[in-house]
C-alpha cells in the first residue's frame, strides 16, 4: 500500500516502527530521501531521535545525526522536521521522497495536516512510487484527515496496542489498572479504549 496508517494505543511502539523501516530502506536504497514529521522540532528531539539512535548504532554506525537530518554513508538522508508551521511545510515542494512518516497525526492542526498530505507529500512521493505513513492514537473527536484515513476501506490501516509491545506490556497493565481505580471507570470507558 502506498498510504499506510497505524491506529494504536499510546506506548505501542509506533515511532520505533517508523524508525526501523526508515533505517532499513535508507540502507537498502542508496541516495534515498525520507521525511519524518513530528508536531514540533522539540518532539523530534524527544520522540524520534531516542527511537532511531539505537537502530543506527546497531545497523548504521557510520550514520551522522545533525539537528534536522541523518546522513548515511551511501548517500541516503532522513530529514526530521516539526511541521507546525505552514511556511515550513510549503518549503517541502520539489523534493523526490522514497518515504514520509507523520507521527502523532491525530494531533496535527487540520489545515496543516490536510495541506501536508494532500498538496505536498503525496505529490513528492509520486516520482519514486513512495510510501506515506500516518501514525497516531485515537483522538477524542471522530473527525479530520487522520480519522478519515484510518476508517477508509481503501487505506491500509494497522492496529496494535501497548499490550503487543513486549517492552511495555507489564507496565501498561499496571498503568491501566491504576487509572481505572483512580478514575472509578471500567475498561469500556472511551479514555481506556483509546
PDB file of N, CA, C and O in Angstrom, residues 2-52:
ATOM      1  N   UNK A   2       0.477   2.238  -0.729  1.00  0.00           N
ATOM      2  CA  UNK A   2       1.249   3.477  -0.819  1.00  0.00           C
ATOM      3  C   UNK A   2       0.911   4.445   0.305  1.00  0.00           C
ATOM      4  O   UNK A   2       1.668   5.363   0.577  1.00  0.00           O
ATOM      5  N   UNK A   3      -0.233   4.265   0.942  1.00  0.00           N
ATOM      6  CA  UNK A   3      -0.582   5.029   2.133  1.00  0.00           C
ATOM      7  C   UNK A   3      -0.892   4.009   3.223  1.00  0.00           C
ATOM      8  O   UNK A   3      -1.731   3.131   3.035  1.00  0.00           O
ATOM      9  N   UNK A   4      -0.188   4.132   4.328  1.00  0.00           N
ATOM     10  CA  UNK A   4      -0.379   3.205   5.440  1.00  0.00           C
ATOM     11  C   UNK A   4      -0.634   4.016   6.698  1.00  0.00           C
ATOM     12  O   UNK A   4       0.061   4.998   6.958  1.00  0.00           O
ATOM     13  N   UNK A   5      -1.618   3.576   7.462  1.00  0.00           N
ATOM     14  CA  UNK A   5      -1.872   4.221   8.743  1.00  0.00           C
ATOM     15  C   UNK A   5      -1.707   3.197   9.853  1.00  0.00           C
ATOM     16  O   UNK A   5      -1.887   2.000   9.646  1.00  0.00           O
ATOM     17  N   UNK A   6      -1.366   3.720  11.025  1.00  0.00           N
ATOM     18  CA  UNK A   6      -1.322   2.894  12.230  1.00  0.00           C
ATOM     19  C   UNK A   6      -2.153   3.618  13.274  1.00  0.00           C
ATOM     20  O   UNK A   6      -1.908   4.775  13.576  1.00  0.00           O
ATOM     21  N   UNK A   7      -3.174   2.950  13.761  1.00  0.00           N
ATOM     22  CA  UNK A   7      -4.063   3.480  14.789  1.00  0.00           C
ATOM     23  C   UNK A   7      -3.846   2.629  16.029  1.00  0.00           C
ATOM     24  O   UNK A   7      -4.329   1.500  16.112  1.00  0.00           O
ATOM     25  N   UNK A   8      -3.065   3.161  16.956  1.00  0.00           N
ATOM     26  CA  UNK A   8      -2.571   2.365  18.074  1.00  0.00           C
ATOM     27  C   UNK A   8      -2.751   3.097  19.396  1.00  0.00           C
ATOM     28  O   UNK A   8      -2.950   4.302  19.428  1.00  0.00           O
ATOM     29  N   UNK A   9      -2.614   2.349  20.464  1.00  0.00           N
ATOM     30  CA  UNK A   9      -2.629   2.975  21.785  1.00  0.00           C
ATOM     31  C   UNK A   9      -1.312   3.720  22.004  1.00  0.00           C
ATOM     32  O   UNK A   9      -0.353   3.566  21.251  1.00  0.00           O
ATOM     33  N   UNK A  10      -1.295   4.498  23.074  1.00  0.00           N
ATOM     34  CA  UNK A  10      -0.023   5.086  23.490  1.00  0.00           C
ATOM     35  C   UNK A  10       0.929   3.962  23.875  1.00  0.00           C
ATOM     36  O   UNK A  10       0.500   2.882  24.255  1.00  0.00           O
ATOM     37  N   UNK A  11       2.227   4.216  23.757  1.00  0.00           N
ATOM     38  CA  UNK A  11       3.295   3.294  24.150  1.00  0.00           C
ATOM     39  C   UNK A  11       3.292   1.987  23.361  1.00  0.00           C
ATOM     40  O   UNK A  11       3.843   0.984  23.791  1.00  0.00           O
ATOM     41  N   UNK A  12       2.674   1.993  22.171  1.00  0.00           N
ATOM     42  CA  UNK A  12       2.614   0.776  21.359  1.00  0.00           C
ATOM     43  C   UNK A  12       3.884   0.552  20.542  1.00  0.00           C
ATOM     44  O   UNK A  12       4.108  -0.536  20.047  1.00  0.00           O
ATOM     45  N   UNK A  13       4.704   1.587  20.371  1.00  0.00           N
ATOM     46  CA  UNK A  13       5.936   1.446  19.594  1.00  0.00           C
ATOM     47  C   UNK A  13       5.819   1.965  18.171  1.00  0.00           C
ATOM     48  O   UNK A  13       6.588   1.551  17.304  1.00  0.00           O
ATOM     49  N   UNK A  14       4.890   2.872  17.935  1.00  0.00           N
ATOM     50  CA  UNK A  14       4.679   3.415  16.580  1.00  0.00           C
ATOM     51  C   UNK A  14       5.921   4.110  16.036  1.00  0.00           C
ATOM     52  O   UNK A  14       6.320   3.887  14.893  1.00  0.00           O
ATOM     53  N   UNK A  15       6.520   4.960  16.849  1.00  0.00           N
ATOM     54  CA  UNK A  15       7.686   5.717  16.398  1.00  0.00           C
ATOM     55  C   UNK A  15       8.855   4.791  16.098  1.00  0.00           C
ATOM     56  O   UNK A  15       9.565   4.977  15.100  1.00  0.00           O
ATOM     57  N   UNK A  16       9.042   3.778  16.918  1.00  0.00           N
ATOM     58  CA  UNK A  16      10.109   2.811  16.673  1.00  0.00           C
ATOM     59  C   UNK A  16       9.854   2.049  15.377  1.00  0.00           C
ATOM     60  O   UNK A  16      10.799   1.745  14.640  1.00  0.00           O
ATOM     61  N   UNK A  17       8.601   1.751  15.077  1.00  0.00           N
ATOM     62  CA  UNK A  17       8.275   1.067  13.820  1.00  0.00           C
ATOM     63  C   UNK A  17       8.668   1.924  12.616  1.00  0.00           C
ATOM     64  O   UNK A  17       9.259   1.418  11.649  1.00  0.00           O
ATOM     65  N   UNK A  18       8.343   3.223  12.669  1.00  0.00           N
ATOM     66  CA  UNK A  18       8.747   4.124  11.576  1.00  0.00           C
ATOM     67  C   UNK A  18      10.266   4.183  11.481  1.00  0.00           C
ATOM     68  O   UNK A  18      10.841   4.078  10.389  1.00  0.00           O
ATOM     69  N   UNK A  19      10.935   4.345  12.606  1.00  0.00           N
ATOM     70  CA  UNK A  19      12.401   4.445  12.623  1.00  0.00           C
ATOM     71  C   UNK A  19      13.046   3.207  12.014  1.00  0.00           C
ATOM     72  O   UNK A  19      13.964   3.311  11.194  1.00  0.00           O
ATOM     73  N   UNK A  20      12.581   2.030  12.399  1.00  0.00           N
ATOM     74  CA  UNK A  20      13.152   0.779  11.880  1.00  0.00           C
ATOM     75  C   UNK A  20      12.966   0.671  10.372  1.00  0.00           C
ATOM     76  O   UNK A  20      13.894   0.296   9.642  1.00  0.00           O
ATOM     77  N   UNK A  21      11.789   1.021   9.894  1.00  0.00           N
ATOM     78  CA  UNK A  21      11.521   0.961   8.460  1.00  0.00           C
ATOM     79  C   UNK A  21      12.386   1.960   7.695  1.00  0.00           C
ATOM     80  O   UNK A  21      12.935   1.642   6.641  1.00  0.00           O
ATOM     81  N   UNK A  22      12.528   3.155   8.233  1.00  0.00           N
ATOM     82  CA  UNK A  22      13.333   4.181   7.567  1.00  0.00           C
ATOM     83  C   UNK A  22      14.813   3.798   7.524  1.00  0.00           C
ATOM     84  O   UNK A  22      15.475   4.004   6.510  1.00  0.00           O
ATOM     85  N   UNK A  23      15.338   3.233   8.609  1.00  0.00           N
ATOM     86  CA  UNK A  23      16.739   2.811   8.608  1.00  0.00           C
ATOM     87  C   UNK A  23      16.940   1.691   7.596  1.00  0.00           C
ATOM     88  O   UNK A  23      17.887   1.714   6.808  1.00  0.00           O
ATOM     89  N   UNK A  24      16.048   0.714   7.590  1.00  0.00           N
ATOM     90  CA  UNK A  24      16.169  -0.409   6.651  1.00  0.00           C
ATOM     91  C   UNK A  24      16.167   0.074   5.213  1.00  0.00           C
ATOM     92  O   UNK A  24      17.029  -0.318   4.410  1.00  0.00           O
ATOM     93  N   UNK A  25      15.230   0.944   4.851  1.00  0.00           N
ATOM     94  CA  UNK A  25      15.167   1.427   3.470  1.00  0.00           C
ATOM     95  C   UNK A  25      16.302   2.381   3.130  1.00  0.00           C
ATOM     96  O   UNK A  25      16.745   2.430   1.983  1.00  0.00           O
ATOM     97  N   UNK A  26      16.775   3.147   4.101  1.00  0.00           N
ATOM     98  CA  UNK A  26      17.924   4.017   3.852  1.00  0.00           C
ATOM     99  C   UNK A  26      19.150   3.188   3.476  1.00  0.00           C
ATOM    100  O   UNK A  26      19.945   3.588   2.622  1.00  0.00           O
ATOM    101  N   UNK A  27      19.302   2.038   4.099  1.00  0.00           N
ATOM    102  CA  UNK A  27      20.431   1.159   3.789  1.00  0.00           C
ATOM    103  C   UNK A  27      20.202   0.386   2.491  1.00  0.00           C
ATOM    104  O   UNK A  27      21.143   0.159   1.730  1.00  0.00           O
ATOM    105  N   UNK A  28      18.970   0.006   2.233  1.00  0.00           N
ATOM    106  CA  UNK A  28      18.645  -0.791   1.039  1.00  0.00           C
ATOM    107  C   UNK A  28      18.662   0.028  -0.243  1.00  0.00           C
ATOM    108  O   UNK A  28      19.038  -0.468  -1.299  1.00  0.00           O
ATOM    109  N   UNK A  29      18.260   1.307  -0.165  1.00  0.00           N
ATOM    110  CA  UNK A  29      18.154   2.164  -1.339  1.00  0.00           C
ATOM    111  C   UNK A  29      19.085   3.365  -1.205  1.00  0.00           C
ATOM    112  O   UNK A  29      18.706   4.377  -0.620  1.00  0.00           O
ATOM    113  N   UNK A  30      20.317   3.274  -1.744  1.00  0.00           N
ATOM    114  CA  UNK A  30      21.241   4.406  -1.656  1.00  0.00           C
ATOM    115  C   UNK A  30      20.643   5.675  -2.268  1.00  0.00           C
ATOM    116  O   UNK A  30      19.802   5.606  -3.167  1.00  0.00           O
ATOM    117  N   UNK A  31      21.083   6.810  -1.752  1.00  0.00           N
ATOM    118  CA  UNK A  31      20.656   8.129  -2.236  1.00  0.00           C
ATOM    119  C   UNK A  31      19.165   8.390  -2.007  1.00  0.00           C
ATOM    120  O   UNK A  31      18.570   9.230  -2.686  1.00  0.00           O
ATOM    121  N   UNK A  32      18.553   7.692  -1.073  1.00  0.00           N
ATOM    122  CA  UNK A  32      17.131   7.895  -0.767  1.00  0.00           C
ATOM    123  C   UNK A  32      16.943   9.117   0.116  1.00  0.00           C
ATOM    124  O   UNK A  32      17.799   9.442   0.938  1.00  0.00           O
ATOM    125  N   UNK A  33      15.798   9.751  -0.038  1.00  0.00           N
ATOM    126  CA  UNK A  33      15.416  10.864   0.827  1.00  0.00           C
ATOM    127  C   UNK A  33      14.090  10.506   1.485  1.00  0.00           C
ATOM    128  O   UNK A  33      13.124  10.140   0.806  1.00  0.00           O
ATOM    129  N   UNK A  34      14.063  10.608   2.812  1.00  0.00           N
ATOM    130  CA  UNK A  34      12.861  10.291   3.578  1.00  0.00           C
ATOM    131  C   UNK A  34      12.596  11.406   4.571  1.00  0.00           C
ATOM    132  O   UNK A  34      13.531  12.058   5.034  1.00  0.00           O
ATOM    133  N   UNK A  35      11.328  11.599   4.878  1.00  0.00           N
ATOM    134  CA  UNK A  35      10.913  12.623   5.840  1.00  0.00           C
ATOM    135  C   UNK A  35      10.211  11.990   7.020  1.00  0.00           C
ATOM    136  O   UNK A  35       9.276  11.206   6.827  1.00  0.00           O
ATOM    137  N   UNK A  36      10.649  12.351   8.210  1.00  0.00           N
ATOM    138  CA  UNK A  36       9.894  12.058   9.421  1.00  0.00           C
ATOM    139  C   UNK A  36       9.373  13.395   9.912  1.00  0.00           C
ATOM    140  O   UNK A  36      10.134  14.350  10.095  1.00  0.00           O
ATOM    141  N   UNK A  37       8.062  13.490  10.105  1.00  0.00           N
ATOM    142  CA  UNK A  37       7.442  14.740  10.532  1.00  0.00           C
ATOM    143  C   UNK A  37       6.734  14.542  11.862  1.00  0.00           C
ATOM    144  O   UNK A  37       5.854  13.699  11.993  1.00  0.00           O
ATOM    145  N   UNK A  38       7.149  15.329  12.831  1.00  0.00           N
ATOM    146  CA  UNK A  38       6.512  15.350  14.132  1.00  0.00           C
ATOM    147  C   UNK A  38       5.755  16.650  14.295  1.00  0.00           C
ATOM    148  O   UNK A  38       5.755  17.510  13.406  1.00  0.00           O
ATOM    149  N   UNK A  39       5.146  16.821  15.438  1.00  0.00           N
ATOM    150  CA  UNK A  39       4.366  18.037  15.677  1.00  0.00           C
ATOM    151  C   UNK A  39       5.238  19.288  15.713  1.00  0.00           C
ATOM    152  O   UNK A  39       4.880  20.314  15.143  1.00  0.00           O
ATOM    153  N   UNK A  40       6.370  19.213  16.400  1.00  0.00           N
ATOM    154  CA  UNK A  40       7.270  20.364  16.525  1.00  0.00           C
ATOM    155  C   UNK A  40       8.709  19.870  16.456  1.00  0.00           C
ATOM    156  O   UNK A  40       8.976  18.671  16.559  1.00  0.00           O
ATOM    157  N   UNK A  41       9.643  20.790  16.320  1.00  0.00           N
ATOM    158  CA  UNK A  41      11.057  20.417  16.336  1.00  0.00           C
ATOM    159  C   UNK A  41      11.440  19.798  17.676  1.00  0.00           C
ATOM    160  O   UNK A  41      12.290  18.910  17.737  1.00  0.00           O
ATOM    161  N   UNK A  42      10.826  20.255  18.758  1.00  0.00           N
ATOM    162  CA  UNK A  42      11.119  19.713  20.084  1.00  0.00           C
ATOM    163  C   UNK A  42      10.722  18.240  20.156  1.00  0.00           C
ATOM    164  O   UNK A  42      11.448  17.417  20.733  1.00  0.00           O
ATOM    165  N   UNK A  43       9.588  17.870  19.549  1.00  0.00           N
ATOM    166  CA  UNK A  43       9.172  16.462  19.589  1.00  0.00           C
ATOM    167  C   UNK A  43      10.115  15.561  18.798  1.00  0.00           C
ATOM    168  O   UNK A  43      10.225  14.375  19.104  1.00  0.00           O
ATOM    169  N   UNK A  44      10.789  16.124  17.808  1.00  0.00           N
ATOM    170  CA  UNK A  44      11.788  15.339  17.073  1.00  0.00           C
ATOM    171  C   UNK A  44      12.880  14.890  18.050  1.00  0.00           C
ATOM    172  O   UNK A  44      13.264  13.729  18.086  1.00  0.00           O
ATOM    173  N   UNK A  45      13.371  15.838  18.844  1.00  0.00           N
ATOM    174  CA  UNK A  45      14.435  15.533  19.804  1.00  0.00           C
ATOM    175  C   UNK A  45      13.974  14.612  20.922  1.00  0.00           C
ATOM    176  O   UNK A  45      14.736  13.778  21.400  1.00  0.00           O
ATOM    177  N   UNK A  46      12.725  14.739  21.332  1.00  0.00           N
ATOM    178  CA  UNK A  46      12.227  13.986  22.493  1.00  0.00           C
ATOM    179  C   UNK A  46      11.623  12.631  22.126  1.00  0.00           C
ATOM    180  O   UNK A  46      11.550  11.741  22.966  1.00  0.00           O
ATOM    181  N   UNK A  47      11.159  12.484  20.877  1.00  0.00           N
ATOM    182  CA  UNK A  47      10.462  11.252  20.498  1.00  0.00           C
ATOM    183  C   UNK A  47      11.229  10.447  19.448  1.00  0.00           C
ATOM    184  O   UNK A  47      11.538   9.273  19.650  1.00  0.00           O
ATOM    185  N   UNK A  48      11.533  11.074  18.299  1.00  0.00           N
ATOM    186  CA  UNK A  48      12.104  10.308  17.188  1.00  0.00           C
ATOM    187  C   UNK A  48      13.581   9.971  17.389  1.00  0.00           C
ATOM    188  O   UNK A  48      13.990   8.824  17.189  1.00  0.00           O
ATOM    189  N   UNK A  49      14.382  10.938  17.770  1.00  0.00           N
ATOM    190  CA  UNK A  49      15.821  10.667  17.908  1.00  0.00           C
ATOM    191  C   UNK A  49      16.121   9.567  18.926  1.00  0.00           C
ATOM    192  O   UNK A  49      16.942   8.686  18.643  1.00  0.00           O
ATOM    193  N   UNK A  50      15.465   9.553  20.102  1.00  0.00           N
ATOM    194  CA  UNK A  50      15.722   8.433  21.016  1.00  0.00           C
ATOM    195  C   UNK A  50      15.289   7.074  20.453  1.00  0.00           C
ATOM    196  O   UNK A  50      15.859   6.045  20.815  1.00  0.00           O
ATOM    197  N   UNK A  51      14.291   7.065  19.567  1.00  0.00           N
ATOM    198  CA  UNK A  51      13.845   5.798  18.966  1.00  0.00           C
ATOM    199  C   UNK A  51      14.801   5.313  17.887  1.00  0.00           C
ATOM    200  O   UNK A  51      15.017   4.101  17.740  1.00  0.00           O
ATOM    201  N   UNK A  52      15.383   6.240  17.128  1.00  0.00           N
ATOM    202  CA  UNK A  52      16.212   5.827  15.992  1.00  0.00           C
ATOM    203  C   UNK A  52      17.678   5.612  16.366  1.00  0.00           C
ATOM    204  O   UNK A  52      18.376   4.824  15.722  1.00  0.00           O
TER     205      UNK A  52
END
